[in-house]
Coordinates of C-alpha atoms and ligand atoms in Angstrom, one line a residue:
M1 CA 172.5 122.3 88.4
S2 CA 175.1 120.3 86.5
K3 CA 175.9 117.9 89.4
K4 CA 175.0 114.4 89.1
L5 CA 171.5 113.7 90.3
L6 CA 171.5 111.3 93.3
N7 CA 168.8 109.7 95.4
I8 CA 168.8 110.1 99.1
R9 CA 170.4 106.8 99.9
E10 CA 173.3 107.7 97.7
V11 CA 173.6 111.2 99.3
K12 CA 173.9 109.6 102.7
L13 CA 177.0 107.6 101.4
L14 CA 178.9 110.7 100.3
P15 CA 182.0 111.8 102.2
I16 CA 182.4 115.2 104.0
D17 CA 182.7 118.1 101.5
A18 CA 181.1 116.3 98.7
E19 CA 178.4 118.3 96.8
F20 CA 175.2 116.8 95.6
Y21 CA 172.0 117.4 93.7
V22 CA 168.8 115.5 94.9
M23 CA 165.1 115.7 94.3
G24 CA 162.3 114.6 96.6
V25 CA 159.3 115.8 98.6
A26 CA 159.8 118.3 101.5
S27 CA 158.1 116.0 104.0
R28 CA 158.7 118.6 106.8
L29 CA 159.9 122.1 106.9
S30 CA 160.3 124.3 110.0
R31 CA 161.6 127.8 110.3
R32 CA 163.8 128.7 113.2
V33 CA 166.0 131.6 114.2
D34 CA 169.6 131.5 115.3
R35 CA 171.2 133.5 118.2
N36 CA 171.4 136.6 116.1
N37 CA 167.8 136.3 115.1
N38 CA 168.6 135.3 111.5
P39 CA 166.2 132.8 110.1
F40 CA 167.2 129.3 109.1
W41 CA 165.2 126.3 108.1
E42 CA 165.3 122.6 108.8
M43 CA 163.9 120.4 106.0
T44 CA 163.3 116.7 105.7
L45 CA 163.5 115.7 102.0
S46 CA 162.0 112.3 101.3
D47 CA 162.2 110.0 98.3
K48 CA 161.5 106.2 97.9
T49 CA 165.0 105.5 99.2
G50 CA 164.8 107.4 102.5
D51 CA 164.7 110.8 104.3
L52 CA 167.4 113.3 104.4
D53 CA 167.5 116.0 107.2
G54 CA 169.1 119.2 106.0
K55 CA 169.8 122.7 107.1
I56 CA 169.0 125.8 104.9
W57 CA 170.9 128.7 106.2
T58 CA 170.2 132.4 105.9
N59 CA 172.6 132.8 102.9
S60 CA 171.0 129.8 100.9
S61 CA 169.1 130.5 97.7
W62 CA 165.4 129.7 97.3
I63 CA 164.5 129.4 93.6
N64 CA 161.2 129.0 91.8
R65 CA 161.6 126.7 88.7
Q66 CA 158.0 126.3 87.8
G67 CA 157.1 126.5 84.2
G68 CA 160.7 126.3 83.0
D69 CA 161.8 129.7 84.5
S70 CA 164.2 130.1 87.3
F71 CA 164.0 133.0 89.6
P72 CA 165.0 133.6 93.1
V73 CA 162.2 134.0 95.8
D74 CA 162.0 135.0 99.4
P75 CA 160.6 131.9 101.2
D76 CA 158.8 134.1 103.7
N77 CA 157.1 136.2 101.0
C78 CA 156.6 134.4 97.9
G79 CA 153.2 132.7 98.2
L80 CA 154.7 129.2 97.7
T81 CA 154.3 126.4 100.2
F82 CA 157.4 124.3 100.1
E83 CA 156.3 121.6 102.5
G84 CA 154.6 118.7 100.9
K85 CA 155.9 119.8 97.5
S86 CA 158.6 118.4 95.1
I87 CA 161.9 120.1 95.7
G88 CA 165.3 120.0 94.2
I89 CA 168.4 120.5 96.5
A90 CA 171.8 121.5 95.7
G91 CA 173.8 120.9 98.7
K92 CA 177.1 120.0 100.4
V93 CA 178.0 117.5 103.1
G94 CA 179.3 119.1 106.3
Q95 CA 180.0 117.9 109.8
Y96 CA 178.7 119.1 113.1
R97 CA 179.9 117.5 116.3
D98 CA 181.1 114.2 114.7
L99 CA 177.8 113.9 112.8
M100 CA 177.2 114.4 109.1
Q101 CA 175.3 117.6 108.4
Y102 CA 173.6 118.2 105.1
N103 CA 173.6 121.8 104.1
F104 CA 171.0 122.7 101.5
N105 CA 172.5 125.6 99.7
E106 CA 170.0 126.0 96.8
V107 CA 166.4 125.0 97.2
Y108 CA 164.4 124.6 94.0
Y109 CA 160.6 124.7 94.0
L110 CA 160.2 122.3 91.1
D111 CA 157.5 122.3 88.5
Q112 CA 154.9 120.2 90.3
E113 CA 153.3 118.9 87.1
Q114 CA 156.5 117.7 85.6
Y115 CA 157.7 116.2 89.0
P116 CA 154.6 115.3 91.0
P117 CA 155.1 114.6 94.7
S118 CA 153.4 111.2 94.4
G119 CA 156.4 110.0 92.2
F120 CA 158.7 110.3 95.3
I121 CA 156.4 108.6 97.8
K122 CA 157.4 105.4 99.3
T123 CA 155.0 102.4 99.2
S124 CA 155.0 99.1 101.3
P125 CA 157.7 96.8 100.1
V126 CA 155.3 93.9 100.6
N127 CA 153.1 92.9 97.7
A128 CA 149.6 94.4 98.0
A129 CA 147.8 91.4 96.7
Y130 CA 149.6 89.2 99.2
L131 CA 148.6 91.5 102.1
E132 CA 145.0 91.6 101.0
D133 CA 145.0 87.8 100.9
Q134 CA 146.5 87.6 104.3
F135 CA 144.1 90.1 105.7
R136 CA 141.0 88.2 104.4
D137 CA 142.5 84.9 105.5
L138 CA 142.9 86.3 109.1
I139 CA 139.2 87.4 109.2
A140 CA 138.3 83.9 107.9
Q141 CA 140.2 82.4 110.9
V142 CA 137.9 84.2 113.3
K143 CA 135.4 81.4 114.0
H144 CA 133.3 83.3 116.4
K145 CA 130.4 84.3 114.1
E146 CA 129.5 87.6 115.7
I147 CA 133.1 88.8 115.8
H148 CA 133.7 87.4 112.2
D149 CA 130.6 89.3 110.8
F150 CA 131.5 92.4 112.7
L151 CA 135.0 92.5 111.1
L152 CA 133.4 92.1 107.7
S153 CA 130.9 94.9 108.4
V154 CA 133.7 97.3 109.6
F155 CA 136.2 96.6 106.9
F156 CA 134.2 95.5 103.8
T157 CA 130.4 96.2 104.0
K158 CA 128.6 98.6 106.2
Y159 CA 131.6 100.8 107.2
N160 CA 133.9 99.8 104.4
L161 CA 137.1 101.0 105.9
W162 CA 139.0 98.9 103.4
E163 CA 139.5 101.4 100.6
K164 CA 141.4 103.7 103.0
F165 CA 142.9 101.1 105.2
K166 CA 144.7 99.3 102.3
I167 CA 146.6 102.5 101.3
W168 CA 147.1 104.3 104.6
P169 CA 150.4 104.8 106.3
A170 CA 151.0 103.6 109.8
A171 CA 153.1 106.6 110.8
T172 CA 154.4 110.0 109.6
L173 CA 157.9 108.9 110.3
L174 CA 159.7 106.2 112.3
H175 CA 157.9 103.0 111.2
H176 CA 155.8 102.0 108.2
A177 CA 155.5 105.6 107.2
Y178 CA 154.5 104.9 103.6
V179 CA 151.5 104.1 101.4
G180 CA 150.2 100.7 102.5
G181 CA 152.1 100.8 105.8
L182 CA 149.0 100.4 108.0
L183 CA 147.8 97.3 106.2
E184 CA 151.3 95.8 106.2
H185 CA 151.8 96.6 109.9
S186 CA 148.3 95.4 110.9
V187 CA 148.6 92.0 109.0
S188 CA 152.0 91.5 110.4
V189 CA 150.9 92.3 114.0
A190 CA 147.9 90.0 113.6
I191 CA 149.9 87.1 112.2
G192 CA 152.6 87.4 114.9
A193 CA 149.9 87.7 117.6
R194 CA 148.0 84.8 116.4
D195 CA 151.2 82.6 116.3
I196 CA 152.2 83.7 119.8
A197 CA 148.6 82.9 121.0
K198 CA 148.8 79.4 119.5
H199 CA 152.0 78.9 121.4
Y200 CA 150.5 79.9 124.7
E201 CA 147.4 77.9 124.2
A202 CA 149.7 74.8 124.0
F203 CA 151.3 75.9 127.2
Q204 CA 148.0 76.0 128.9
V205 CA 147.4 79.8 129.1
P206 CA 143.8 80.4 128.1
V207 CA 143.8 82.8 125.1
N208 CA 140.8 83.7 123.0
M209 CA 142.1 83.5 119.4
N210 CA 139.1 85.4 117.9
I211 CA 139.7 88.3 120.3
V212 CA 143.5 88.3 119.5
I213 CA 142.9 88.4 115.7
A214 CA 140.1 91.0 115.9
G215 CA 142.0 93.2 118.3
A216 CA 145.2 93.0 116.3
L217 CA 143.4 93.9 113.0
L218 CA 141.6 96.8 114.7
H219 CA 144.3 98.1 117.1
D220 CA 145.5 101.0 114.9
I221 CA 142.2 101.9 113.0
G222 CA 142.5 105.3 114.7
K223 CA 145.3 106.1 112.3
L224 CA 142.7 106.5 109.6
E225 CA 141.7 109.6 111.4
S226 CA 145.0 110.7 112.8
Y227 CA 147.0 110.8 109.6
S228 CA 146.3 112.1 106.1
I229 CA 148.2 111.4 102.9
D230 CA 147.9 114.6 100.8
T231 CA 151.4 114.0 99.6
T232 CA 153.5 112.4 102.4
P233 CA 152.0 111.1 105.5
R234 CA 151.2 113.8 108.0
N235 CA 149.2 114.4 111.2
T236 CA 145.7 115.7 111.0
V237 CA 144.3 118.2 113.5
K238 CA 142.5 115.4 115.2
G239 CA 145.6 113.3 115.2
N240 CA 147.6 116.1 116.9
I241 CA 145.1 116.8 119.5
M242 CA 143.6 113.3 120.2
E243 CA 146.0 110.7 118.8
H244 CA 145.1 107.3 117.3
I245 CA 144.5 105.5 120.5
V246 CA 141.6 107.8 121.5
L247 CA 140.4 108.2 117.9
G248 CA 140.5 104.4 117.4
S249 CA 138.6 103.4 120.5
N250 CA 136.0 106.1 119.6
M251 CA 135.6 104.6 116.1
F252 CA 135.5 101.1 117.4
L253 CA 132.9 101.8 120.1
K254 CA 130.7 103.6 117.4
F255 CA 130.9 100.5 115.1
A256 CA 130.3 98.1 118.1
E257 CA 127.1 100.0 119.1
G258 CA 126.0 100.2 115.4
E259 CA 126.4 96.5 115.0
N260 CA 125.0 95.6 118.5
L261 CA 128.2 93.8 119.3
D262 CA 128.0 91.8 122.6
E263 CA 129.2 94.0 125.5
N264 CA 131.9 91.5 126.8
I265 CA 133.4 91.2 123.3
T266 CA 133.2 95.0 122.9
N267 CA 135.1 95.4 126.3
A268 CA 137.7 92.8 125.3
I269 CA 138.6 94.4 122.0
A270 CA 138.3 98.0 123.3
H271 CA 140.8 97.1 126.0
I272 CA 143.3 95.9 123.3
I273 CA 142.9 99.1 121.4
V274 CA 143.5 101.4 124.4
S275 CA 146.3 99.4 126.0
H276 CA 148.3 98.3 122.9
H277 CA 151.1 100.8 123.4
G278 CA 152.0 98.9 126.5
L279 CA 153.1 101.8 128.8
R280 CA 151.4 105.1 129.9
E281 CA 154.3 107.1 128.8
F282 CA 153.8 105.7 125.3
G283 CA 150.2 106.9 125.2
S284 CA 148.1 104.1 126.6
P285 CA 145.9 105.2 129.5
V286 CA 145.7 101.5 130.9
L287 CA 148.2 98.8 130.6
P288 CA 147.4 95.4 128.9
A289 CA 145.5 93.3 131.5
T290 CA 144.5 90.2 129.7
P291 CA 146.5 87.6 127.7
E292 CA 145.0 88.8 124.5
A293 CA 146.0 92.5 125.2
M294 CA 149.5 91.4 126.3
I295 CA 150.0 89.4 123.1
V296 CA 148.8 92.1 120.8
S297 CA 150.9 94.8 122.6
A298 CA 154.0 92.6 122.5
A299 CA 153.5 91.8 118.7
D300 CA 152.9 95.6 118.0
D301 CA 156.0 96.6 119.8
L302 CA 158.1 93.9 118.1
D303 CA 156.7 94.8 114.6
F304 CA 157.4 98.4 115.1
K305 CA 161.0 97.8 116.2
L306 CA 161.9 95.3 113.4
N307 CA 160.5 97.7 110.8
Y308 CA 162.4 100.6 112.3
W309 CA 165.6 98.5 112.4
K310 CA 165.2 97.6 108.8
S311 CA 164.6 101.1 107.6
Q312 CA 167.5 102.5 109.5
I313 CA 169.9 99.7 108.4
D314 CA 168.8 100.1 104.8
A315 CA 169.2 103.8 105.0
M316 CA 172.7 103.5 106.4
G317 CA 174.3 102.0 103.3
T318 CA 176.8 99.1 103.4
Q319 CA 179.8 100.7 104.9
S320 CA 178.7 101.1 108.6
E321 CA 178.1 98.5 111.2
F322 CA 176.1 100.6 113.5
T323 CA 173.6 103.5 113.1
D324 CA 174.0 106.7 114.9
Y325 CA 172.4 106.9 118.3
L326 CA 168.6 106.9 117.8
S327 CA 166.7 108.7 120.5
F328 CA 163.5 107.0 119.7
V329 CA 164.7 103.5 120.6
D330 CA 167.5 104.8 123.0
R331 CA 170.3 102.8 121.3
R332 CA 172.5 102.5 118.3
L333 CA 171.2 99.7 116.1
W334 CA 173.6 97.0 114.8
R335 CA 173.6 95.3 111.4
G336 CA 174.4 92.0 113.1
V337 CA 176.6 89.4 111.6
D338 CA 176.0 87.6 108.4
I339 CA 176.4 83.8 109.1
Q340 CA 176.0 81.5 106.2
Ligands
LIG401 FE1 149.4 102.2 117.9
LIG402 FE1 150.5 99.4 115.8

């Protein structure tokens, strides 16, 4: 373990054949078998600078370093759970079909008290106090008293989602997958949707601003039930089997009933929640059918894509112009030109 300790962004800048040592949280770990039935593992190691996907081959060593000792362990039979824990990796950069491949040759289960997983977890880059101010300001801009009071009840008084909402991630990977990501994403979507709605009001499309803001702030509340943040963001059982759109509409309808929210208002907001992914193949059972739902869905899609672009370009370092092909957005992303 004498190699220089790098962070994940630095590892990704290394050339082929370079060796590295890096620490982070094993945000995912899956066991597979090769053609000869030998086990190998795929691990995603995460720190504040990014995520690194690596392969752990059959001949790699697994080492327990808790309490200052170092002894080899059998990952299948050692009683240790590596996923979600702080891990050190000694590895080497390889290549497979023109792509970099990171081989994790030594996997160290670190002392979890000395290196707590929370120390590696990413948080929103946007200032938390700024986001809270913006969130409260958006609610204040809802002039319809019943909707305004409903939002206060859901987020701050009767149902008090706020304590969870302000720290929750918006995803387990891909976009806003960090502490505070759900608040950052919801505020950004709501401000974007509000501004788009203002534009269309001026262009004579009738848009209800109260519904737009309320729908945008509530559109992803199901993520409070579909993700947990034990260490890194991960799916809950409910999240895996019902997903945040179903969970969110259930939560919203329960709150609406508890607050006796007007039926028309309830329908308009529920429609935004269930349609916001914009396409059936993206998980929405119905497509946006009102100006308010079309606007929130468009703002949501843009906010996700821009956050994804930023995280991928940041992770790429300064040498490359393009990312690798990213199946999730079906394209390679481009840094663009820097025009002064
Ligand atoms: Fe969503
Ligand atoms: Fe969203």
